[in-house]
């Protein structure tokens, strides 16, 4: 039988012991598990950024992987913790919308409120449910704990609004969804939508007062320093500066308007 | 038999090859081991910070885990390397006080000076004993090397002074022990001590000219931006700004005085 | 049989999902593999820095480890991807010179162009061959895929020029190769070359207008704040400030001239 994997996505940063505390708890329950970090550099309390990064990485993992996502500004309050089983992957997270991107893409099988305290790590702190609830529950599920035992089933899950691009005739009006570690601006405009506008050479992309003519296949097809538009590795329109940082050059961040015509 | 784990705590940062060099050495001796990073973001040569982070994370790991801690300003000098077996966990580190927090909490079973050179990786550099001595010795112990073979037993271990809170009547005078990655100020005042002062609503906490009335259960019980005091996930009194950075707001770092009354 | 390892070296940073996407792909092909991060903090597109770090870390890993190196400014262009088998380790990377340091040290057995698309992950993006080509090919080789199936053999590999120290009589003129995470300046002058100049006490090292007399055994043999020269853990001459940052103190970076006499 192949080993199972648990991934971790948090806003804990790299300098704190919190990530390692979660890993210790997981390994104590389930020493055979593979633990993979998705990111611990989510901006503090930035549920939207975590939702996007989780959705980008999760689907690459083996079927049956359990993704633990701890961006949890409401920790210790009445907010629920949920375990959500989509068609190929499972997720445990606070019910604050952090799963609302993966739920747009994956098909929901079932979901549970995580309430059964005998599966938790005691004493439970009021400020670190990632360590005391989510990590041990994920590890117990990985060792075969039936999902029905986690708590009551639920079909009410918090969904955030995600801006959709608007199409008006021959123009698409979208926005920058996120900025990656290279400073590339990743928009919410997908390849399919772009294809409707016809040939990529005839397209022009506008953002922050700049106009880019044509969509290139990849960065290396233009000289270093050139502002380009292309379809990035997630199938989304991306604005980049070849071998440089577009976010810095254009002074742009998430939410900036991007128009394609 | 379940797999064993080795953890690493260093001041090497994320950009250097040093951490990977240690992992390569460990896997060369013991390919089945699980290696977990506690932190590599310890401030250079900051033995106290490493001691605190190690103590916060280590106890969450499975019994028998071996923790390697390489914050080692005296590398290559006469300072000793020690292998310390506490009741549930083992540690290998330079004898510079970096183990003096875990030794306050855990019960010492036995300790050895690490002197037997046939267990080391040769040639041994003068500047990287983490790679050439501590990593291979930890890996060999994980594969079953008897501890008696590491070198002579010792019961003389370097202990640092750790400031204890002072109680004067109805007042506790403590200090900020460390600042976490969220900017929360973690003090040396434990839950037990605080309980002696009576109801948490009646308590007031003073630090850097600010007074906080009452101890809340968790961050989310106050509005974003509010300065709060609470018991953090290690059982210590913590000063935080809800969804913001208390260290930055109060311009405070480790060592700052905190008074509770 | 012992588990095999794959290492990753990239310029993706810690905040992006790209590293985790590669790990998900690898685990999907080969769930038993050990994945180790060498560094993801390579400066964007800095092929030389990646080449140095890879060479410093790779040789510490078990024989048969596969090292994946994705610093790939030419992704999606005509640049080739190569799989290079040296005497003890294997490497998969764009053929842009990033392997030209390990190839100086290791003995080349065979190399292949990676062209056989049935071993790739489809659809293949134009901008992320690390995830879609290099990760799945490395994982398939780890599961026993014969190397002959990767594509045609090649013996033409891109080599970068690496500056060699010049010896003129009793003087060696070298340069700073890289700056480590402590700010230590690591030069291209090796121990062997230095030994030719005779006793280390009589040596003087000059860099950026500073002269250091003698080579110490290790940092701790001088007082904190002292500028010292020593043989570092890779066997290269290194300039350091004891418990401080030499790069910052001397305002020096890679390429700075270092003279030993």
XYZ file of C-alpha atoms in Angstrom:
783
model
C 0.000 0.000 0.000
C 1.361 3.409 -0.794
C 2.063 5.951 1.902
C -0.429 8.726 2.428
C 0.374 12.439 2.461
C -0.748 15.377 4.587
C -0.006 18.913 3.413
C 0.205 22.059 5.537
C -0.690 25.609 4.547
C -0.412 28.286 7.236
C 0.416 31.915 7.964
C 2.961 30.937 10.638
C 6.125 32.086 8.845
C 9.378 30.156 8.820
C 10.811 31.406 12.107
C 8.258 30.094 14.576
C 8.001 26.651 16.188
C 4.299 26.378 15.304
C 4.739 24.424 12.072
C 7.053 21.942 13.769
C 4.602 21.565 16.648
C 1.939 20.472 14.160
C 4.334 18.062 12.482
C 5.285 16.549 15.822
C 1.625 15.952 16.663
C 0.964 14.377 13.260
C 3.990 12.077 13.464
C 3.033 11.054 16.997
C -0.301 9.764 15.689
C 0.908 8.497 12.332
C 4.675 7.994 12.001
C 4.454 6.647 8.433
C 2.831 9.719 6.909
C 4.551 12.014 4.401
C 4.151 15.655 5.452
C 4.554 18.294 2.723
C 4.617 22.060 3.222
C 2.544 23.976 0.697
C 3.350 27.394 2.153
C 3.809 28.962 5.561
C 4.333 32.410 4.082
C 0.653 33.309 3.731
C 0.300 36.918 4.910
C -1.031 36.848 8.492
C -4.809 36.200 8.525
C -5.044 36.448 4.708
C -7.735 33.841 4.087
C -8.038 34.725 0.394
C -4.371 34.290 -0.372
C -4.378 30.929 1.402
C -7.472 29.851 -0.554
C -5.745 30.618 -3.856
C -2.441 28.958 -3.038
C -4.161 25.882 -1.661
C -6.240 25.564 -4.827
C -3.190 25.955 -7.009
C -1.156 23.264 -5.270
C -3.657 20.753 -3.879
C -4.753 19.123 -7.132
C -1.214 18.039 -7.962
C -1.121 15.651 -4.981
C -1.977 11.947 -4.974
C -5.646 11.058 -4.605
C -6.601 10.813 -0.974
C -4.147 13.446 0.262
C -5.387 15.399 3.291
C -4.729 19.141 3.188
C -4.597 20.998 6.501
C -5.037 24.753 6.187
C -4.510 26.907 9.255
C -5.178 30.547 8.474
C -7.491 31.088 11.339
C -8.123 34.597 12.647
C -11.228 33.315 14.466
C -9.407 30.581 16.396
C -11.123 29.808 19.694
C -14.343 31.685 18.825
C -17.569 30.101 17.624
C -16.299 29.589 14.068
C -16.494 25.927 13.091
C -13.740 23.592 11.952
C -14.788 21.471 8.971
C -13.494 18.389 7.219
C -14.440 18.518 3.548
C -14.139 15.572 1.204
C -14.012 16.566 -2.460
C -13.821 14.050 -5.276
C -10.090 13.362 -5.027
C -8.734 15.300 -2.077
C -9.753 16.040 1.497
C -9.353 19.250 3.473
C -9.525 20.259 7.118
C -9.686 23.956 7.938
C -11.612 26.605 9.810
C -14.924 27.297 8.068
C -13.923 30.833 7.123
C -13.913 30.549 3.351
C -10.366 29.302 3.008
C -11.744 26.231 1.211
C -13.989 28.210 -1.101
C -11.570 28.089 -4.053
C -10.994 24.328 -3.974
C -14.741 23.859 -3.606
C -15.332 25.788 -6.822
C -13.093 23.379 -8.666
C -13.623 20.018 -6.951
C -16.879 18.145 -6.579
C -18.148 18.032 -3.009
C -18.724 14.546 -1.694
C -19.404 15.112 1.962
C -18.466 17.470 4.774
C -18.412 17.209 8.553
C -18.134 19.580 11.466
C -15.123 18.583 13.513
C -16.593 18.347 17.015
C -15.663 14.965 18.477
C -13.221 15.901 21.179
C -11.859 12.409 21.790
C -9.971 12.730 18.497
C -8.276 15.956 19.578
C -5.019 16.564 21.397
C -5.657 17.588 25.018
C -5.446 20.051 26.669
C -6.801 22.109 23.754
C -5.432 25.655 23.709
C -7.733 28.542 22.756
C -5.284 29.966 20.266
C -3.788 27.049 18.329
C -6.429 24.669 16.976
C -4.107 23.812 14.095
C -1.950 21.889 16.548
C -4.605 20.651 18.959
C -7.539 19.838 16.638
C -6.736 19.941 12.907
C -3.366 18.163 12.984
C -4.441 15.219 15.172
C -7.765 14.793 13.339
C -6.023 14.780 9.939
C -3.510 12.235 11.220
C -6.269 10.029 12.670
C -8.174 10.101 9.384
C -4.927 9.098 7.635
C -4.680 6.080 9.941
C -8.193 5.019 8.986
C -10.509 6.793 11.405
C -14.003 6.781 9.777
C -15.079 10.267 8.765
C -18.492 9.764 10.363
C -16.790 9.860 13.731
C -15.425 13.410 13.300
C -18.756 15.073 14.129
C -22.113 15.838 12.494
C -22.378 16.036 8.705
C -22.877 19.524 7.329
C -23.715 20.979 3.935
C -23.511 24.584 4.953
C -19.983 25.844 4.215
C -18.707 29.407 4.091
C -18.071 30.526 0.520
C -16.287 33.792 -0.263
C -17.146 35.857 -3.313
C -14.457 35.531 -5.931
C -14.448 38.213 -8.603
C -15.299 36.803 -12.018
C -14.101 38.470 -15.211
C -16.803 40.317 -17.118
C -17.129 39.958 -20.868
C -18.548 42.925 -22.776
C -18.514 42.312 -26.501
C -14.885 42.033 -27.549
C -13.550 43.146 -24.177
C -12.818 41.183 -21.003
C -12.493 43.056 -17.752
C -10.797 41.037 -15.044
C -8.391 41.638 -12.196
C -5.104 40.584 -10.639
C -5.885 37.644 -8.377
C -2.478 37.229 -6.833
C 1.205 38.136 -7.251
C 3.661 35.236 -7.272
C 7.157 35.083 -5.833
C 8.689 36.334 -9.116
C 6.386 39.379 -9.076
C 4.284 37.970 -11.922
C 0.679 39.253 -11.857
C -1.721 36.335 -12.080
C -5.181 37.376 -13.242
C -8.589 35.750 -12.986
C -8.860 35.522 -16.800
C -8.604 31.910 -17.993
C -7.287 30.506 -21.242
C -10.781 29.493 -22.434
C -12.145 32.989 -22.076
C -9.130 34.438 -23.856
C -9.480 31.983 -26.725
C -12.905 33.421 -27.465
C -11.300 36.736 -28.414
C -9.502 35.035 -31.288
C -5.823 35.052 -32.289
C -3.426 35.775 -29.458
C -1.331 38.091 -31.647
C -4.279 40.465 -32.045
C -5.021 40.701 -28.327
C -4.068 43.677 -26.236
C -3.838 43.621 -22.450
C -4.060 46.769 -20.322
C -3.110 47.154 -16.678
C -2.080 50.163 -14.581
C -1.746 52.425 -17.611
C 0.390 49.997 -19.612
C -0.729 48.295 -22.814
C 0.785 44.991 -23.913
C 0.192 43.896 -27.504
C -0.048 40.146 -28.120
C 0.231 37.163 -25.845
C 3.597 35.363 -25.937
C 4.111 31.648 -25.394
C 6.724 32.053 -22.683
C 9.004 34.572 -20.961
C 12.108 33.694 -22.968
C 10.524 34.778 -26.237
C 11.142 38.415 -25.378
C 14.234 40.286 -24.237
C 14.913 40.691 -20.505
C 13.059 43.712 -19.160
C 10.133 43.445 -21.622
C 6.600 43.612 -20.236
C 4.693 40.582 -21.556
C 1.335 38.853 -21.246
C 1.144 35.067 -21.343
C -0.825 32.055 -20.142
C 0.838 30.967 -16.909
C 1.223 27.498 -15.461
C -2.276 27.519 -13.928
C -3.947 28.311 -17.255
C -4.568 31.933 -16.264
C -3.527 35.113 -18.071
C -0.399 36.472 -16.428
C 1.456 39.777 -16.782
C 5.218 39.511 -16.334
C 8.461 41.373 -16.927
C 11.028 39.054 -18.498
C 13.653 38.250 -15.822
C 12.273 41.009 -13.621
C 9.423 41.830 -11.243
C 6.167 43.073 -12.804
C 4.471 43.893 -9.497
C 7.329 46.235 -8.634
C 7.638 47.720 -12.123
C 3.903 48.436 -12.458
C 3.386 49.190 -8.753
C 0.449 46.828 -8.818
C -1.006 44.332 -6.351
C -4.032 41.978 -6.042
C -7.274 43.561 -7.159
C -5.805 45.762 -9.915
C -8.012 45.894 -13.010
C -6.841 44.074 -16.144
C -8.611 44.625 -19.475
C -8.204 42.451 -22.539
C -9.473 43.443 -25.972
C 8.329 -0.905 13.855
C 7.542 2.736 13.332
C 9.976 5.059 11.636
C 12.106 7.300 13.760
C 12.442 11.052 13.431
C 15.335 13.490 13.614
C 14.640 17.216 13.886
C 16.940 20.082 12.943
C 17.170 23.516 14.552
C 19.840 25.880 13.209
C 20.729 29.491 12.486
C 21.624 28.670 8.859
C 18.773 30.560 7.157
C 16.854 29.223 4.163
C 19.207 30.315 1.418
C 22.308 28.316 2.243
C 23.202 24.722 1.340
C 24.153 23.909 4.937
C 20.808 22.448 5.980
C 20.708 20.224 2.908
C 24.276 19.099 3.537
C 23.212 17.855 6.975
C 20.175 16.101 5.512
C 22.316 14.396 2.894
C 24.673 13.093 5.574
C 21.777 11.820 7.699
C 20.088 10.062 4.771
C 23.399 8.514 3.740
C 23.619 6.817 7.140
C 19.924 6.158 7.648
C 17.735 6.377 4.525
C 14.531 5.432 6.366
C 14.583 8.331 8.815
C 12.019 11.157 8.818
C 13.789 14.522 8.982
C 11.744 17.484 10.252
C 12.841 21.110 10.301
C 12.014 22.929 13.526
C 13.512 26.238 12.430
C 16.510 27.465 10.475
C 15.634 31.101 11.103
C 17.249 31.384 14.513
C 19.105 34.716 14.574
C 22.814 34.012 13.925
C 24.515 32.712 17.087
C 21.398 33.351 19.222
C 21.664 30.398 21.598
C 18.804 31.658 23.800
C 16.312 31.946 20.966
C 17.211 28.453 19.774
C 16.818 27.090 23.302
C 13.296 28.533 23.561
C 12.107 27.362 20.145
C 13.542 23.903 20.648
C 11.773 23.599 23.982
C 8.490 24.771 22.499
C 8.523 22.279 19.620
C 10.445 19.235 20.845
C 7.878 17.827 23.261
C 5.271 17.462 20.526
C 7.344 14.801 18.749
C 7.096 11.029 19.122
C 8.989 9.488 22.015
C 12.522 8.668 20.982
C 12.889 11.519 18.519
C 16.439 12.867 18.263
C 16.728 16.644 18.091
C 19.867 18.113 16.506
C 20.490 21.739 17.377
C 23.292 23.591 15.601
C 23.611 27.118 16.921
C 27.273 26.910 17.523
C 29.349 30.097 17.738
C 32.152 28.096 19.366
C 32.444 25.510 16.589
C 35.944 24.087 16.353
C 37.076 25.459 19.730
C 37.295 23.488 22.960
C 33.542 23.616 23.615
C 32.098 20.112 23.910
C 29.384 18.437 21.902
C 26.920 16.529 24.076
C 24.232 13.936 23.560
C 21.544 14.330 26.223
C 18.851 11.771 26.851
C 15.839 13.198 28.667
C 12.857 11.076 29.674
C 11.167 11.012 26.283
C 13.411 12.808 23.803
C 17.111 12.956 22.979
C 19.210 15.929 21.943
C 22.605 16.469 20.383
C 24.076 19.954 20.437
C 27.091 21.999 21.414
C 27.293 22.314 25.195
C 26.667 26.062 25.148
C 23.363 26.216 26.990
C 21.141 25.641 23.975
C 19.690 22.603 25.786
C 19.162 24.435 29.070
C 15.435 25.060 28.426
C 14.538 21.471 27.542
C 16.564 20.312 30.548
C 14.422 22.484 32.849
C 11.324 20.714 31.602
C 12.443 17.157 30.874
C 13.948 14.709 33.329
C 17.602 13.967 32.644
C 18.361 10.298 32.167
C 21.931 10.321 30.954
C 24.328 12.467 28.961
C 27.492 11.793 27.002
C 30.328 13.821 25.551
C 30.470 13.123 21.843
C 34.124 12.253 21.351
C 34.322 8.921 19.494
C 35.636 9.953 16.123
C 34.873 6.698 14.312
C 31.194 7.711 14.362
C 31.916 11.038 12.666
C 32.057 11.993 9.023
C 35.638 12.473 7.849
C 37.422 14.743 7.058
C 35.934 16.838 9.878
C 35.905 20.544 9.064
C 36.721 23.080 11.781
C 33.657 25.191 11.058
C 30.741 22.811 10.472
C 30.415 20.176 13.185
C 26.659 20.062 12.518
C 27.392 18.279 9.279
C 30.490 16.339 10.252
C 29.763 15.296 13.855
C 26.182 15.966 15.038
C 24.313 14.799 11.918
C 26.154 11.489 11.481
C 26.096 10.706 15.212
C 22.326 11.386 15.405
C 21.765 9.179 12.361
C 23.913 6.376 13.800
C 22.021 6.499 17.101
C 18.785 6.284 15.081
C 20.082 3.108 13.448
C 20.740 1.560 16.858
C 24.257 2.627 17.797
C 24.531 2.188 21.614
C 24.822 5.527 23.394
C 27.711 4.264 25.492
C 29.830 4.271 22.364
C 29.466 8.037 21.728
C 32.061 8.980 24.326
C 32.408 9.330 28.121
C 29.311 9.925 30.254
C 29.027 13.403 31.707
C 26.783 15.085 34.245
C 28.224 18.540 33.887
C 26.129 20.450 31.340
C 26.098 24.177 30.630
C 22.928 25.798 31.971
C 22.018 29.396 31.137
C 20.193 31.631 33.589
C 16.588 32.074 32.539
C 14.798 35.017 34.113
C 12.004 33.896 36.423
C 9.003 36.106 37.123
C 8.991 37.700 40.574
C 5.860 37.734 42.713
C 5.478 40.627 45.134
C 2.138 40.474 46.909
C -0.560 40.923 44.286
C 1.912 41.852 41.555
C 3.910 39.670 39.156
C 6.914 41.172 37.434
C 8.035 39.184 34.413
C 9.443 39.849 30.982
C 9.017 39.187 27.291
C 10.772 35.903 26.570
C 10.379 35.899 22.802
C 8.438 37.459 19.933
C 6.693 35.048 17.585
C 6.235 35.333 13.824
C 2.924 37.179 14.266
C 4.604 39.773 16.485
C 2.926 38.365 19.612
C 4.944 38.992 22.782
C 5.366 35.760 24.707
C 6.216 36.331 28.365
C 7.770 34.145 31.031
C 4.582 34.311 33.145
C 2.768 30.967 33.173
C -0.892 30.188 33.547
C -0.446 28.758 37.066
C 1.161 31.893 38.375
C -1.546 34.016 36.801
C -4.293 31.901 38.321
C -3.020 32.815 41.754
C -3.984 36.440 41.153
C -7.641 35.399 40.852
C -10.260 36.199 38.214
C -8.834 36.957 34.789
C -11.289 39.831 34.291
C -9.785 41.706 37.248
C -6.200 41.373 36.049
C -4.324 44.206 34.447
C -1.189 43.739 32.358
C 1.323 46.536 31.776
C 4.075 46.660 29.177
C 5.947 49.528 27.495
C 3.598 52.148 28.931
C 0.398 50.368 27.868
C -2.127 48.879 30.268
C -4.395 46.032 29.226
C -7.390 45.266 31.436
C -8.504 41.644 31.621
C -7.234 38.496 29.966
C -9.267 37.314 26.964
C -9.716 33.690 25.934
C -8.578 34.227 22.342
C -7.717 36.884 19.753
C -11.096 36.789 18.007
C -12.935 37.947 21.111
C -11.840 41.514 20.487
C -11.990 43.741 17.419
C -9.036 43.825 14.995
C -6.438 46.315 16.200
C -7.192 45.829 19.902
C -4.290 45.240 22.279
C -5.071 42.101 24.303
C -3.513 39.804 26.878
C -4.187 36.078 26.756
C -2.759 32.663 27.572
C -0.990 31.486 24.423
C -0.571 27.995 23.072
C 2.437 27.251 25.308
C 0.548 28.118 28.467
C 2.323 31.453 28.855
C 0.864 34.958 29.137
C 1.026 36.636 25.750
C 0.450 40.217 24.623
C -1.024 40.553 21.139
C -2.749 42.996 18.824
C -5.749 41.325 17.175
C -4.854 40.690 13.536
C -1.799 42.900 13.847
C 1.754 42.940 15.184
C 2.206 43.779 18.882
C 6.010 43.922 18.764
C 5.825 46.593 16.079
C 2.955 48.492 17.706
C 4.591 48.601 21.143
C 8.168 48.819 19.813
C 9.081 46.015 22.150
C 11.413 43.043 21.953
C 12.689 40.196 24.192
C 13.583 41.337 27.676
C 10.922 44.044 27.993
C 9.351 44.165 31.446
C 5.743 42.950 31.843
C 3.841 43.569 35.061
C 0.603 41.870 36.041
C -1.547 43.001 38.946
C 16.013 -1.909 -0.349
C 16.573 1.586 0.899
C 14.361 4.451 -0.145
C 15.598 6.771 -2.834
C 15.832 10.546 -2.581
C 15.059 13.416 -4.940
C 16.311 16.906 -4.104
C 14.932 20.217 -5.346
C 16.831 23.442 -6.019
C 14.828 26.367 -7.430
C 14.423 30.129 -7.503
C 10.734 29.886 -6.541
C 10.978 31.425 -3.058
C 9.092 30.122 -0.042
C 5.791 31.916 -0.592
C 4.676 30.403 -3.879
C 2.804 27.142 -4.511
C 5.284 26.095 -7.214
C 7.521 23.981 -4.995
C 4.521 22.127 -3.572
C 3.150 21.561 -7.075
C 6.375 19.784 -7.995
C 6.267 17.709 -4.824
C 2.672 16.696 -5.510
C 3.613 15.531 -9.004
C 6.594 13.554 -7.687
C 4.579 11.867 -4.931
C 1.812 11.030 -7.404
C 4.324 9.039 -9.446
C 6.431 7.716 -6.592
C 4.818 7.876 -3.133
C 7.760 6.189 -1.380
C 10.367 8.746 -2.379
C 12.102 11.083 0.081
C 12.015 14.670 -1.205
C 14.620 17.073 0.212
C 14.809 20.814 -0.404
C 18.310 22.079 -1.136
C 17.256 25.711 -1.558
C 14.359 27.633 -3.050
C 15.986 30.964 -2.256
C 18.198 31.149 -5.326
C 17.955 34.730 -6.632
C 15.514 34.749 -9.579
C 17.189 33.417 -12.743
C 20.618 33.265 -11.051
C 22.010 30.177 -12.754
C 25.486 30.645 -11.282
C 24.290 30.818 -7.697
C 22.199 27.683 -8.220
C 25.172 25.889 -9.767
C 27.330 26.667 -6.719
C 24.757 25.703 -4.109
C 23.871 22.501 -5.910
C 27.540 21.520 -6.086
C 28.033 22.270 -2.413
C 25.092 20.150 -1.237
C 24.656 17.374 -3.805
C 27.705 15.274 -2.924
C 26.535 14.774 0.641
C 23.510 12.730 -0.499
C 23.292 8.943 -0.829
C 24.586 7.453 -4.064
C 21.859 7.376 -6.670
C 20.074 10.509 -5.472
C 18.408 12.473 -8.280
C 18.824 16.241 -8.071
C 16.227 18.394 -9.841
C 17.351 21.957 -10.468
C 14.815 24.453 -11.807
C 16.431 27.818 -12.405
C 15.164 28.174 -15.895
C 14.938 31.617 -17.502
C 14.626 29.970 -20.912
C 11.620 27.796 -20.007
C 9.481 27.030 -23.046
C 12.101 28.194 -25.558
C 14.428 25.938 -27.550
C 16.802 25.376 -24.646
C 17.109 21.657 -23.900
C 16.359 19.755 -20.711
C 19.062 17.224 -19.860
C 19.434 14.278 -17.542
C 23.064 13.905 -16.515
C 24.434 10.865 -14.758
C 27.678 11.519 -12.929
C 29.589 8.832 -11.083
C 27.474 8.859 -7.919
C 24.613 11.267 -8.458
C 22.151 12.147 -11.201
C 20.809 15.538 -12.202
C 17.932 16.827 -14.294
C 17.922 20.495 -15.258
C 17.702 22.904 -18.155
C 20.909 22.827 -20.190
C 21.857 26.369 -19.256
C 25.044 25.748 -17.327
C 23.420 25.147 -13.954
C 25.112 21.729 -13.899
C 28.510 23.051 -14.892
C 29.864 23.092 -11.323
C 28.869 19.519 -10.452
C 30.277 18.416 -13.807
C 33.659 19.896 -12.897
C 33.747 17.775 -9.774
C 31.942 14.553 -10.727
C 32.878 12.160 -13.479
C 30.405 12.132 -16.360
C 28.955 8.736 -17.136
C 26.228 9.508 -19.619
C 23.752 12.260 -20.471
C 20.431 12.364 -22.294
C 18.204 14.989 -23.781
C 14.822 14.746 -22.121
C 12.484 14.578 -25.101
C 10.202 11.554 -24.677
C 6.854 13.180 -24.011
C 5.082 10.052 -22.767
C 7.065 10.414 -19.534
C 5.855 13.974 -18.983
C 2.836 15.335 -17.164
C 0.220 16.567 -19.629
C -0.897 19.160 -20.554
C 2.615 20.639 -20.481
C 2.610 24.376 -19.700
C 5.018 26.691 -21.513
C 6.222 28.294 -18.322
C 6.675 25.545 -15.759
C 8.703 22.612 -17.062
C 9.905 21.930 -13.530
C 6.440 20.659 -12.684
C 5.448 19.182 -16.036
C 8.707 17.645 -17.302
C 11.550 17.555 -14.767
C 9.550 16.435 -11.695
C 7.684 13.560 -13.392
C 10.791 12.377 -15.274
C 12.867 12.362 -12.060
C 10.121 10.440 -10.268
C 9.824 7.922 -13.100
C 13.581 7.343 -13.099
C 13.351 6.787 -9.336
C 10.738 4.088 -9.940
C 13.076 2.318 -12.350
C 12.413 3.850 -15.755
C 15.487 3.051 -17.940
C 17.476 6.167 -18.748
C 17.657 5.207 -22.423
C 13.950 5.921 -22.677
C 14.272 9.608 -21.693
C 15.433 10.682 -25.138
C 18.598 10.673 -27.270
C 22.011 10.487 -25.646
C 24.042 13.679 -25.780
C 27.595 14.641 -24.965
C 27.254 18.322 -25.693
C 26.427 20.122 -22.437
C 26.526 23.821 -21.676
C 29.475 24.718 -19.474
C 29.861 28.172 -17.904
C 33.236 29.747 -17.337
C 34.150 29.678 -13.684
C 36.900 32.038 -12.636
C 40.019 30.206 -11.482
C 42.477 31.753 -9.043
C 45.741 32.909 -10.603
C 49.076 32.148 -8.984
C 51.892 34.622 -9.582
C 54.968 33.679 -7.622
C 54.111 33.968 -3.945
C 50.731 35.623 -4.595
C 47.320 34.106 -5.344
C 44.690 36.306 -6.908
C 41.173 34.879 -6.585
C 37.690 36.177 -6.007
C 34.601 35.876 -3.858
C 32.529 33.060 -5.321
C 29.464 33.429 -3.128
C 28.231 34.937 0.135
C 26.588 32.552 2.578
C 23.629 33.183 4.878
C 25.939 34.359 7.688
C 27.550 36.920 5.385
C 30.767 34.897 5.140
C 32.646 35.492 1.888
C 33.491 32.187 0.256
C 36.323 32.471 -2.253
C 37.472 30.299 -5.127
C 40.826 29.668 -3.435
C 41.099 26.075 -2.197
C 43.022 24.627 0.684
C 45.560 22.909 -1.599
C 46.516 26.110 -3.323
C 46.849 27.894 -0.020
C 49.070 25.158 1.389
C 51.576 25.900 -1.346
C 52.209 29.334 0.153
C 53.481 27.681 3.334
C 52.636 28.293 6.994
C 49.169 29.711 7.528
C 50.435 32.141 10.165
C 52.592 33.890 7.581
C 49.816 34.355 5.058
C 48.040 37.630 4.522
C 44.670 37.966 2.828
C 43.510 41.211 1.218
C 39.980 42.092 0.165
C 38.195 45.425 -0.319
C 41.042 47.413 1.226
C 41.305 45.232 4.336
C 44.298 43.059 5.161
C 43.944 40.003 7.370
C 47.142 38.483 8.756
C 47.146 34.717 9.255
C 44.536 32.051 8.722
C 42.700 30.895 11.850
C 41.350 27.394 12.430
C 37.809 28.520 13.247
C 35.679 31.575 14.064
C 35.764 31.089 17.832
C 39.535 31.522 17.979
C 39.140 35.278 17.696
C 37.000 37.785 19.586
C 33.522 38.653 18.257
C 33.767 41.393 15.663
C 37.225 40.378 14.414
C 37.774 40.033 10.677
C 39.292 36.604 10.031
C 40.339 34.331 7.175
C 39.863 30.581 7.476
C 39.267 27.398 5.510
C 35.497 26.939 5.445
C 33.473 23.758 5.423
C 33.823 23.289 1.646
C 37.608 23.444 1.806
C 37.717 26.974 0.379
C 39.300 30.099 1.826
C 36.627 32.166 3.547
C 36.605 35.691 4.952
C 34.364 36.155 7.981
C 33.651 38.498 10.859
C 33.359 36.529 14.102
C 29.670 36.482 15.103
C 28.913 39.159 12.521
C 28.379 39.655 8.784
C 31.503 40.134 6.646
C 29.598 40.974 3.440
C 27.892 43.859 5.200
C 31.015 45.016 7.053
C 33.203 45.011 3.926
C 30.406 46.013 1.530
C 31.443 43.152 -0.686
C 29.586 40.684 -2.894
C 30.375 37.856 -5.384
C 33.174 38.729 -7.779
C 35.208 40.878 -5.388
C 38.949 40.329 -5.740
C 40.778 38.474 -2.972
C 44.571 38.385 -2.874
C 46.644 36.037 -0.740
C 50.364 36.445 -0.255
